[in-house]
mmCIF file of C-alpha atoms in Angstrom:
data_model
loop_
_atom_site.group_PDB
_atom_site.id
_atom_site.type_symbol
_atom_site.label_atom_id
_atom_site.label_comp_id
_atom_site.label_asym_id
_atom_site.label_seq_id
_atom_site.Cartn_x
_atom_site.Cartn_y
_atom_site.Cartn_z
ATOM 1 C CA UNK A 1 0.124 0.312 0.008
ATOM 2 C CA UNK A 2 1.765 3.218 -0.928
ATOM 3 C CA UNK A 3 1.862 6.091 1.519
ATOM 4 C CA UNK A 4 -0.236 8.495 -0.190
ATOM 5 C CA UNK A 5 -3.289 5.879 -0.465
ATOM 6 C CA UNK A 6 -2.551 5.065 2.884
ATOM 7 C CA UNK A 7 -2.818 8.980 3.892
ATOM 8 C CA UNK A 8 -5.984 9.275 2.194
ATOM 9 C CA UNK A 9 -7.493 6.137 3.677
ATOM 10 C CA UNK A 10 -6.578 7.072 7.226
ATOM 11 C CA UNK A 11 -8.874 10.153 8.003
ATOM 12 C CA UNK A 12 -11.744 8.245 5.929
ATOM 13 C CA UNK A 13 -11.258 5.399 8.473
ATOM 14 C CA UNK A 14 -11.346 7.937 11.341
ATOM 15 C CA UNK A 15 -14.615 9.277 10.089
ATOM 16 C CA UNK A 16 -16.259 5.852 9.726
ATOM 17 C CA UNK A 17 -15.286 4.768 13.029
ATOM 18 C CA UNK A 18 -16.327 7.854 14.695
ATOM 19 C CA UNK A 19 -19.891 7.432 13.046
ATOM 20 C CA UNK A 20 -19.756 3.847 14.179
ATOM 21 C CA UNK A 21 -18.735 4.554 17.967
ATOM 22 C CA UNK A 22 -21.816 7.521 17.854
ATOM 23 C CA UNK A 23 -24.256 4.971 16.499
ATOM 24 C CA UNK A 24 -23.512 2.563 19.390
ATOM 25 C CA UNK A 25 -23.673 5.551 21.564
ATOM 26 C CA UNK A 26 -27.284 6.588 20.227
ATOM 27 C CA UNK A 27 -28.658 2.842 20.428
ATOM 28 C CA UNK A 28 -27.395 2.783 24.098
ATOM 29 C CA UNK A 29 -28.994 6.274 24.969
ATOM 30 C CA UNK A 30 -32.345 5.036 23.480
ATOM 31 C CA UNK A 31 -32.281 7.213 20.485
ATOM 32 C CA UNK A 32 -32.967 5.909 16.864
ATOM 33 C CA UNK A 33 -29.390 6.251 15.132
ATOM 34 C CA UNK A 34 -31.007 5.754 11.213
ATOM 35 C CA UNK A 35 -33.473 8.942 12.182
ATOM 36 C CA UNK A 36 -30.996 11.069 13.573
ATOM 37 C CA UNK A 37 -28.934 10.346 10.688
ATOM 38 C CA UNK A 38 -31.469 10.917 8.421
ATOM 39 C CA UNK A 39 -32.658 14.171 10.231
ATOM 40 C CA UNK A 40 -28.578 15.339 9.925
ATOM 41 C CA UNK A 41 -28.608 14.988 6.072
ATOM 42 C CA UNK A 42 -31.955 16.521 5.627
ATOM 43 C CA UNK A 43 -30.676 19.342 7.649
ATOM 44 C CA UNK A 44 -27.701 19.661 5.885
ATOM 45 C CA UNK A 45 -28.786 19.088 2.244
ATOM 46 C CA UNK A 46 -32.397 18.368 2.348
ATOM 47 C CA UNK A 47 -33.706 21.642 1.237
ATOM 48 C CA UNK A 48 -31.651 25.073 -0.777
ATOM 49 C CA UNK A 49 -31.244 27.184 2.370
ATOM 50 C CA UNK A 50 -30.006 24.669 4.660
ATOM 51 C CA UNK A 51 -27.440 23.609 1.808
ATOM 52 C CA UNK A 52 -26.690 27.684 1.613
ATOM 53 C CA UNK A 53 -25.979 27.204 5.331
ATOM 54 C CA UNK A 54 -23.703 24.622 4.977
ATOM 55 C CA UNK A 55 -21.321 26.313 2.667
ATOM 56 C CA UNK A 56 -21.687 29.758 4.542
ATOM 57 C CA UNK A 57 -20.267 27.524 7.790
ATOM 58 C CA UNK A 58 -17.933 26.253 5.300
ATOM 59 C CA UNK A 59 -16.134 29.196 4.781
ATOM 60 C CA UNK A 60 -14.370 29.741 7.880
ATOM 61 C CA UNK A 61 -13.569 26.461 8.664
ATOM 62 C CA UNK A 62 -11.516 26.514 5.920
ATOM 63 C CA UNK A 63 -9.489 29.574 6.750
ATOM 64 C CA UNK A 64 -9.437 28.536 10.492
ATOM 65 C CA UNK A 65 -8.445 25.131 9.469
ATOM 66 C CA UNK A 66 -5.485 26.679 6.679
ATOM 67 C CA UNK A 67 -4.251 28.661 9.967
ATOM 68 C CA UNK A 68 -3.833 25.750 11.961
ATOM 69 C CA UNK A 69 -2.408 23.468 8.990
ATOM 70 C CA UNK A 70 0.031 26.034 8.190
ATOM 71 C CA UNK A 71 1.339 26.308 11.363
ATOM 72 C CA UNK A 72 1.399 22.185 11.649
ATOM 73 C CA UNK A 73 3.294 22.156 8.469
ATOM 74 C CA UNK A 74 6.086 24.011 9.185
ATOM 75 C CA UNK A 75 6.145 22.225 12.955
ATOM 76 C CA UNK A 76 4.374 24.693 15.115
ATOM 77 C CA UNK A 77 0.864 24.516 16.999
ATOM 78 C CA UNK A 78 -1.117 27.415 16.571
ATOM 79 C CA UNK A 79 -3.940 27.036 19.099
ATOM 80 C CA UNK A 80 -4.486 30.694 18.767
ATOM 81 C CA UNK A 81 -6.750 30.773 15.948
ATOM 82 C CA UNK A 82 -9.241 31.741 17.987
ATOM 83 C CA UNK A 83 -8.192 34.751 19.050
ATOM 84 C CA UNK A 84 -6.505 35.786 15.740
ATOM 85 C CA UNK A 85 -10.191 34.958 14.413
ATOM 86 C CA UNK A 86 -11.711 37.324 16.883
ATOM 87 C CA UNK A 87 -9.610 40.258 16.285
ATOM 88 C CA UNK A 88 -9.393 39.943 12.529
ATOM 89 C CA UNK A 89 -13.490 40.225 12.649
ATOM 90 C CA UNK A 90 -13.032 43.077 14.563
ATOM 91 C CA UNK A 91 -10.733 44.954 12.317
ATOM 92 C CA UNK A 92 -12.593 44.261 9.408
ATOM 93 C CA UNK A 93 -16.042 45.639 10.953
ATOM 94 C CA UNK A 94 -13.976 48.393 11.866
ATOM 95 C CA UNK A 95 -12.751 49.290 8.489
ATOM 96 C CA UNK A 96 -16.107 48.538 7.265
ATOM 97 C CA UNK A 97 -18.276 50.989 9.463
ATOM 98 C CA UNK A 98 -15.613 54.044 9.774
ATOM 99 C CA UNK A 99 -15.251 54.781 5.765
ATOM 100 C CA UNK A 100 -17.070 55.669 2.848
ATOM 101 C CA UNK A 101 -14.998 54.335 0.077
ATOM 102 C CA UNK A 102 -15.477 52.887 -3.627
ATOM 103 C CA UNK A 103 -16.510 49.267 -3.056
ATOM 104 C CA UNK A 104 -13.427 48.386 -5.171
ATOM 105 C CA UNK A 105 -11.277 49.808 -2.328
ATOM 106 C CA UNK A 106 -13.197 49.242 0.654
ATOM 107 C CA UNK A 107 -13.901 45.598 0.679
ATOM 108 C CA UNK A 108 -10.388 44.712 -0.164
ATOM 109 C CA UNK A 109 -9.308 47.355 2.747
ATOM 110 C CA UNK A 110 -11.490 45.586 5.323
ATOM 111 C CA UNK A 111 -10.568 41.918 4.150
ATOM 112 C CA UNK A 112 -6.480 43.023 4.571
ATOM 113 C CA UNK A 113 -6.929 44.738 7.974
ATOM 114 C CA UNK A 114 -8.393 41.648 9.248
ATOM 115 C CA UNK A 115 -5.202 39.860 7.576
ATOM 116 C CA UNK A 116 -2.887 42.336 9.273
ATOM 117 C CA UNK A 117 -4.892 42.154 12.394
ATOM 118 C CA UNK A 118 -4.495 38.347 12.656
ATOM 119 C CA UNK A 119 -1.015 38.496 11.544
ATOM 120 C CA UNK A 120 0.018 40.884 13.911
ATOM 121 C CA UNK A 121 -1.926 39.119 16.827
ATOM 122 C CA UNK A 122 -0.030 35.543 16.021
ATOM 123 C CA UNK A 123 3.268 37.660 15.451
ATOM 124 C CA UNK A 124 3.594 37.792 19.450
ATOM 125 C CA UNK A 125 3.556 34.004 19.919
ATOM 126 C CA UNK A 126 6.008 33.440 17.111
ATOM 127 C CA UNK A 127 8.249 36.394 18.368
ATOM 128 C CA UNK A 128 8.599 35.045 21.593
ATOM 129 C CA UNK A 129 8.834 31.142 20.236
ATOM 130 C CA UNK A 130 11.701 32.435 18.095
ATOM 131 C CA UNK A 131 13.723 34.929 20.423
ATOM 132 C CA UNK A 132 13.518 33.221 23.806
ATOM 133 C CA UNK A 133 11.951 29.407 22.939
ATOM 134 C CA UNK A 134 8.585 30.127 24.683
ATOM 135 C CA UNK A 135 6.103 27.064 23.820
ATOM 136 C CA UNK A 136 3.786 28.693 21.242
ATOM 137 C CA UNK A 137 1.001 26.737 22.643
ATOM 138 C CA UNK A 138 1.090 28.469 26.261
ATOM 139 C CA UNK A 139 1.354 31.866 24.658
ATOM 140 C CA UNK A 140 -1.490 31.445 21.551
ATOM 141 C CA UNK A 141 -3.983 29.991 24.140
ATOM 142 C CA UNK A 142 -3.453 32.593 26.587
ATOM 143 C CA UNK A 143 -3.796 35.527 23.595
ATOM 144 C CA UNK A 144 -7.260 33.883 22.671
ATOM 145 C CA UNK A 145 -8.544 35.445 26.121
ATOM 146 C CA UNK A 146 -6.589 38.331 25.619
ATOM 147 C CA UNK A 147 -8.464 38.639 22.281
ATOM 148 C CA UNK A 148 -11.743 37.919 23.440
ATOM 149 C CA UNK A 149 -11.866 40.650 26.134
ATOM 150 C CA UNK A 150 -9.770 43.310 24.045
ATOM 151 C CA UNK A 151 -12.313 43.073 21.263
ATOM 152 C CA UNK A 152 -15.466 43.446 23.673
ATOM 153 C CA UNK A 153 -13.778 46.663 25.565
ATOM 154 C CA UNK A 154 -12.902 47.908 21.768
ATOM 155 C CA UNK A 155 -16.532 47.550 20.997
ATOM 156 C CA UNK A 156 -17.916 48.661 23.751
ATOM 157 C CA UNK A 157 -15.743 51.756 24.453
ATOM 158 C CA UNK A 158 -14.118 52.961 21.136
ATOM 159 C CA UNK A 159 -16.209 51.841 17.953
ATOM 160 C CA UNK A 160 -19.602 52.764 19.787
ATOM 161 C CA UNK A 161 -20.729 54.037 23.610
ATOM 162 C CA UNK A 162 -21.729 51.352 25.667
ATOM 163 C CA UNK A 163 -23.364 49.514 23.234
ATOM 164 C CA UNK A 164 -23.175 45.838 22.796
ATOM 165 C CA UNK A 165 -22.472 45.484 19.163
ATOM 166 C CA UNK A 166 -21.323 47.887 16.047
ATOM 167 C CA UNK A 167 -23.540 48.900 13.518
ATOM 168 C CA UNK A 168 -23.682 47.236 9.916
ATOM 169 C CA UNK A 169 -20.803 47.417 7.772
ATOM 170 C CA UNK A 170 -21.178 49.761 4.971
ATOM 171 C CA UNK A 171 -22.451 48.328 1.540
ATOM 172 C CA UNK A 172 -19.515 49.079 -0.066
ATOM 173 C CA UNK A 173 -17.698 46.637 2.328
ATOM 174 C CA UNK A 174 -19.976 43.669 2.451
ATOM 175 C CA UNK A 175 -19.663 40.512 1.180
ATOM 176 C CA UNK A 176 -22.996 39.400 1.221
ATOM 177 C CA UNK A 177 -24.827 38.894 -2.069
ATOM 178 C CA UNK A 178 -28.806 39.369 -2.817
ATOM 179 C CA UNK A 179 -28.457 36.909 -5.816
ATOM 180 C CA UNK A 180 -26.565 33.950 -3.673
ATOM 181 C CA UNK A 181 -29.383 34.478 -1.147
ATOM 182 C CA UNK A 182 -32.313 34.330 -3.486
ATOM 183 C CA UNK A 183 -31.218 31.160 -5.045
ATOM 184 C CA UNK A 184 -30.815 29.214 -1.546
ATOM 185 C CA UNK A 185 -33.976 30.226 0.065
ATOM 186 C CA UNK A 186 -32.746 33.413 1.456
ATOM 187 C CA UNK A 187 -29.533 31.930 3.480
ATOM 188 C CA UNK A 188 -26.595 33.712 4.652
ATOM 189 C CA UNK A 189 -24.551 32.584 2.082
ATOM 190 C CA UNK A 190 -22.315 34.906 0.727
ATOM 191 C CA UNK A 191 -19.116 35.799 -1.390
ATOM 192 C CA UNK A 192 -16.771 34.610 1.131
ATOM 193 C CA UNK A 193 -16.625 31.487 -0.443
ATOM 194 C CA UNK A 194 -14.490 32.381 -3.498
ATOM 195 C CA UNK A 195 -12.000 33.868 -0.941
ATOM 196 C CA UNK A 196 -11.601 30.490 1.313
ATOM 197 C CA UNK A 197 -11.099 28.701 -1.820
ATOM 198 C CA UNK A 198 -8.623 31.051 -3.107
ATOM 199 C CA UNK A 199 -6.804 30.297 0.349
ATOM 200 C CA UNK A 200 -6.494 27.028 -0.328
ATOM 201 C CA UNK A 201 -5.000 27.528 -3.455
ATOM 202 C CA UNK A 202 -2.510 30.139 -1.958
ATOM 203 C CA UNK A 203 -1.497 27.805 0.907
ATOM 204 C CA UNK A 204 -0.890 24.885 -1.720
ATOM 205 C CA UNK A 205 1.094 27.216 -3.574
ATOM 206 C CA UNK A 206 3.147 28.737 -1.292
ATOM 207 C CA UNK A 207 4.047 25.549 0.253
ATOM 208 C CA UNK A 208 4.832 23.203 -2.459
ATOM 209 C CA UNK A 209 5.735 25.654 -5.520
ATOM 210 C CA UNK A 210 7.772 28.294 -3.728
ATOM 211 C CA UNK A 211 11.601 28.268 -2.670
ATOM 212 C CA UNK A 212 10.358 30.359 0.696
ATOM 213 C CA UNK A 213 7.752 27.413 1.030
ATOM 214 C CA UNK A 214 10.418 25.034 1.224
ATOM 215 C CA UNK A 215 12.125 26.812 3.643
ATOM 216 C CA UNK A 216 9.131 26.610 5.738
ATOM 217 C CA UNK A 217 8.638 22.929 5.416
ATOM 218 C CA UNK A 218 12.694 22.273 6.199
ATOM 219 C CA UNK A 219 12.310 24.284 9.402
ATOM 220 C CA UNK A 220 9.115 21.949 10.378
ATOM 221 C CA UNK A 221 10.967 19.112 9.636
ATOM 222 C CA UNK A 222 14.373 19.666 11.424
ATOM 223 C CA UNK A 223 15.402 23.068 12.931
ATOM 224 C CA UNK A 224 18.967 22.023 13.461
ATOM 225 C CA UNK A 225 19.655 20.726 9.754
ATOM 226 C CA UNK A 226 17.831 23.937 8.536
ATOM 227 C CA UNK A 227 19.943 26.108 10.465
ATOM 228 C CA UNK A 228 23.141 24.169 9.553
ATOM 229 C CA UNK A 229 21.959 24.395 5.464
ATOM 230 C CA UNK A 230 21.822 28.224 6.270
ATOM 231 C CA UNK A 231 18.526 29.121 6.675
ATOM 232 C CA UNK A 232 17.209 31.656 8.879
ATOM 233 C CA UNK A 233 15.139 29.728 11.413
ATOM 234 C CA UNK A 234 14.030 32.091 13.758
ATOM 235 C CA UNK A 235 12.467 34.183 10.992
ATOM 236 C CA UNK A 236 11.218 31.396 9.236
ATOM 237 C CA UNK A 237 9.146 30.673 12.592
ATOM 238 C CA UNK A 238 7.881 33.888 12.907
ATOM 239 C CA UNK A 239 6.667 34.087 9.283
ATOM 240 C CA UNK A 240 5.031 30.889 9.473
ATOM 241 C CA UNK A 241 3.062 32.383 12.393
ATOM 242 C CA UNK A 242 2.100 35.823 10.508
ATOM 243 C CA UNK A 243 1.141 33.527 7.709
ATOM 244 C CA UNK A 244 -1.080 31.479 9.789
ATOM 245 C CA UNK A 245 -2.578 34.266 11.819
ATOM 246 C CA UNK A 246 -3.667 36.071 8.664
ATOM 247 C CA UNK A 247 -5.578 33.242 7.523
ATOM 248 C CA UNK A 248 -6.963 33.252 11.028
ATOM 249 C CA UNK A 249 -7.859 36.820 10.715
ATOM 250 C CA UNK A 250 -9.320 36.031 7.123
ATOM 251 C CA UNK A 251 -11.610 33.795 8.531
ATOM 252 C CA UNK A 252 -13.152 36.342 10.898
ATOM 253 C CA UNK A 253 -13.578 39.205 7.892
ATOM 254 C CA UNK A 254 -16.168 36.402 6.440
ATOM 255 C CA UNK A 255 -18.007 36.428 9.455
ATOM 256 C CA UNK A 256 -17.825 40.058 9.887
ATOM 257 C CA UNK A 257 -18.555 41.265 6.356
ATOM 258 C CA UNK A 258 -20.195 38.570 5.233
ATOM 259 C CA UNK A 259 -22.505 36.425 7.619
ATOM 260 C CA UNK A 260 -23.453 39.034 10.329
ATOM 261 C CA UNK A 261 -22.439 42.062 8.605
ATOM 262 C CA UNK A 262 -21.253 43.606 12.021
ATOM 263 C CA UNK A 263 -19.451 42.606 15.379
ATOM 264 C CA UNK A 264 -20.704 42.176 18.912
ATOM 265 C CA UNK A 265 -19.774 41.578 22.374
ATOM 266 C CA UNK A 266 -19.287 38.181 23.144
ATOM 267 C CA UNK A 267 -19.730 36.420 26.271
ATOM 268 C CA UNK A 268 -17.449 33.499 25.207
ATOM 269 C CA UNK A 269 -15.609 32.191 22.271
ATOM 270 C CA UNK A 270 -17.552 31.384 19.003
ATOM 271 C CA UNK A 271 -15.626 28.211 18.888
ATOM 272 C CA UNK A 272 -14.600 28.243 15.170
ATOM 273 C CA UNK A 273 -11.231 28.550 15.956
ATOM 274 C CA UNK A 274 -11.103 25.645 18.069
ATOM 275 C CA UNK A 275 -12.745 23.478 15.067
ATOM 276 C CA UNK A 276 -10.437 24.535 12.940
ATOM 277 C CA UNK A 277 -7.641 22.421 14.786
ATOM 278 C CA UNK A 278 -10.234 19.376 14.435
ATOM 279 C CA UNK A 279 -10.405 20.555 10.515
ATOM 280 C CA UNK A 280 -6.918 20.707 9.810
ATOM 281 C CA UNK A 281 -6.261 17.527 11.671
ATOM 282 C CA UNK A 282 -8.449 15.290 10.017
ATOM 283 C CA UNK A 283 -7.354 16.856 6.210
ATOM 284 C CA UNK A 284 -3.778 15.839 7.284
ATOM 285 C CA UNK A 285 -2.716 19.262 7.416
ATOM 286 C CA UNK A 286 -3.309 19.932 3.583
ATOM 287 C CA UNK A 287 -5.023 22.108 1.603
ATOM 288 C CA UNK A 288 -7.278 19.702 -0.548
ATOM 289 C CA UNK A 289 -7.728 17.684 3.072
ATOM 290 C CA UNK A 290 -8.782 20.761 4.548
ATOM 291 C CA UNK A 291 -11.066 21.319 2.162
ATOM 292 C CA UNK A 292 -12.777 18.316 2.116
ATOM 293 C CA UNK A 293 -12.948 17.992 6.169
ATOM 294 C CA UNK A 294 -14.335 21.481 6.491
ATOM 295 C CA UNK A 295 -17.095 20.608 4.489
ATOM 296 C CA UNK A 296 -17.591 17.778 6.671
ATOM 297 C CA UNK A 297 -17.521 19.624 9.979
ATOM 298 C CA UNK A 298 -19.729 22.246 8.283
ATOM 299 C CA UNK A 299 -22.202 19.611 7.397
ATOM 300 C CA UNK A 300 -22.267 18.329 10.878
ATOM 301 C CA UNK A 301 -22.470 21.457 12.351
ATOM 302 C CA UNK A 302 -25.633 22.683 10.440
ATOM 303 C CA UNK A 303 -27.205 19.653 10.038
ATOM 304 C CA UNK A 304 -27.295 18.953 13.981
ATOM 305 C CA UNK A 305 -29.515 21.821 14.281
ATOM 306 C CA UNK A 306 -32.497 19.676 12.839
ATOM 307 C CA UNK A 307 -31.659 16.510 14.858
ATOM 308 C CA UNK A 308 -33.833 17.731 17.750
ATOM 309 C CA UNK A 309 -37.060 18.780 15.501
ATOM 310 C CA UNK A 310 -37.168 15.868 13.451
ATOM 311 C CA UNK A 311 -35.778 12.707 15.208
ATOM 312 C CA UNK A 312 -35.386 14.289 18.961
ATOM 313 C CA UNK A 313 -32.107 13.411 19.091
ATOM 314 C CA UNK A 314 -29.843 16.109 20.958
ATOM 315 C CA UNK A 315 -27.616 18.088 18.896
ATOM 316 C CA UNK A 316 -24.919 17.685 21.666
ATOM 317 C CA UNK A 317 -24.434 13.893 20.224
ATOM 318 C CA UNK A 318 -22.788 14.990 16.897
ATOM 319 C CA UNK A 319 -20.563 17.217 19.267
ATOM 320 C CA UNK A 320 -19.894 13.672 20.581
ATOM 321 C CA UNK A 321 -19.086 12.278 17.127
ATOM 322 C CA UNK A 322 -16.729 15.126 16.015
ATOM 323 C CA UNK A 323 -14.689 14.447 19.234
ATOM 324 C CA UNK A 324 -14.521 10.542 18.460
ATOM 325 C CA UNK A 325 -13.462 11.445 14.758
ATOM 326 C CA UNK A 326 -10.639 13.729 16.497
ATOM 327 C CA UNK A 327 -9.814 10.861 18.750
ATOM 328 C CA UNK A 328 -9.315 8.284 16.011
ATOM 329 C CA UNK A 329 -7.423 11.000 13.891
ATOM 330 C CA UNK A 330 -5.476 11.897 16.727
ATOM 331 C CA UNK A 331 -4.522 8.042 16.940
ATOM 332 C CA UNK A 332 -3.704 7.763 13.490
ATOM 333 C CA UNK A 333 -0.844 5.786 14.386
ATOM 334 C CA UNK A 334 -2.787 2.623 15.445
ATOM 335 C CA UNK A 335 -4.774 2.797 11.521
ATOM 336 C CA UNK A 336 -1.453 3.355 10.069
ATOM 337 C CA UNK A 337 -0.086 0.220 11.876
ATOM 338 C CA UNK A 338 -3.102 -1.978 10.857
ATOM 339 C CA UNK A 339 -3.180 -0.869 7.363
ATOM 340 C CA UNK A 340 0.526 -1.709 6.892
ATOM 341 C CA UNK A 341 0.199 -5.175 8.684
ATOM 342 C CA UNK A 342 -2.916 -5.944 6.273
ATOM 343 C CA UNK A 343 -0.743 -4.802 3.387
ATOM 344 C CA UNK A 344 2.150 -6.938 4.478
ATOM 345 C CA UNK A 345 -0.258 -9.857 4.447
ATOM 346 C CA UNK A 346 -1.355 -9.089 1.061
ATOM 347 C CA UNK A 347 2.183 -9.393 0.182
ATOM 348 C CA UNK A 348 3.007 -12.492 1.360
#
């Protein structure tokens, strides 16, 4: 069995195992798994509105997954995607409500502001990792909480005056599309899906087709060897986190300029950044893998909302299934070991 085929088969087996164990849990809890999965399917693809919502959820999931996957590919664990996503959302909306500009300037400027905000937020753990060898997981997860409360403060005390949300972004800065909404029965689908797909291509091209991408991957494989080869390891660590943060900030702009059109005070995390970790793991940290993984997670998240209505099954069971999928992906070495043994038996 080739390594490439095994890498493709492993996440598929992880998904199947997660669904099987989830089914067992449903049966043990007294629920009908057939009715539950039928309701899940209908809630994701049964109507044009639901399909539009899946693609809408799919959009930030792709970019959040890329933010995690890019860092993984260069040997870093960017667990701070949630915070980078929040500051990107705020920056995009801030630009969107503060200026009156032509659309061809205003919309790109708002998106660029989100990317810069996310990149700057990721620069801090990247710099501390490169300069002082402080583990990026510790710093980035703490930065999530800082981002949440700083964004809430700015919304209430800078952009507005003691209000819980900003105004709507100007029409010249919105990603919303009346045409896309009309063909999906007035879902919240917007043009951000094009940006997300472009993000997949950019990550693939940067890592696989450029000299700088080769350097970044070399640092991820072995920092000592990369340093011996004359590469600037510290600079590449910082650059990797900055690029990953740019993807996360871009994810925030998709919700700020598209799905909601405003930013508001949040009592807790949205979960998009943390879901991005699962998306990246299941997608094998590749652009194409993240694309399909994000689609699966979006379908599960949106379809789960229909499970209590149609089958009387709590949608928290979908969260259990997602957790099981992540568990099996994290244990992928066991799956690979079994596949290797099976392939050896076939050779004999």
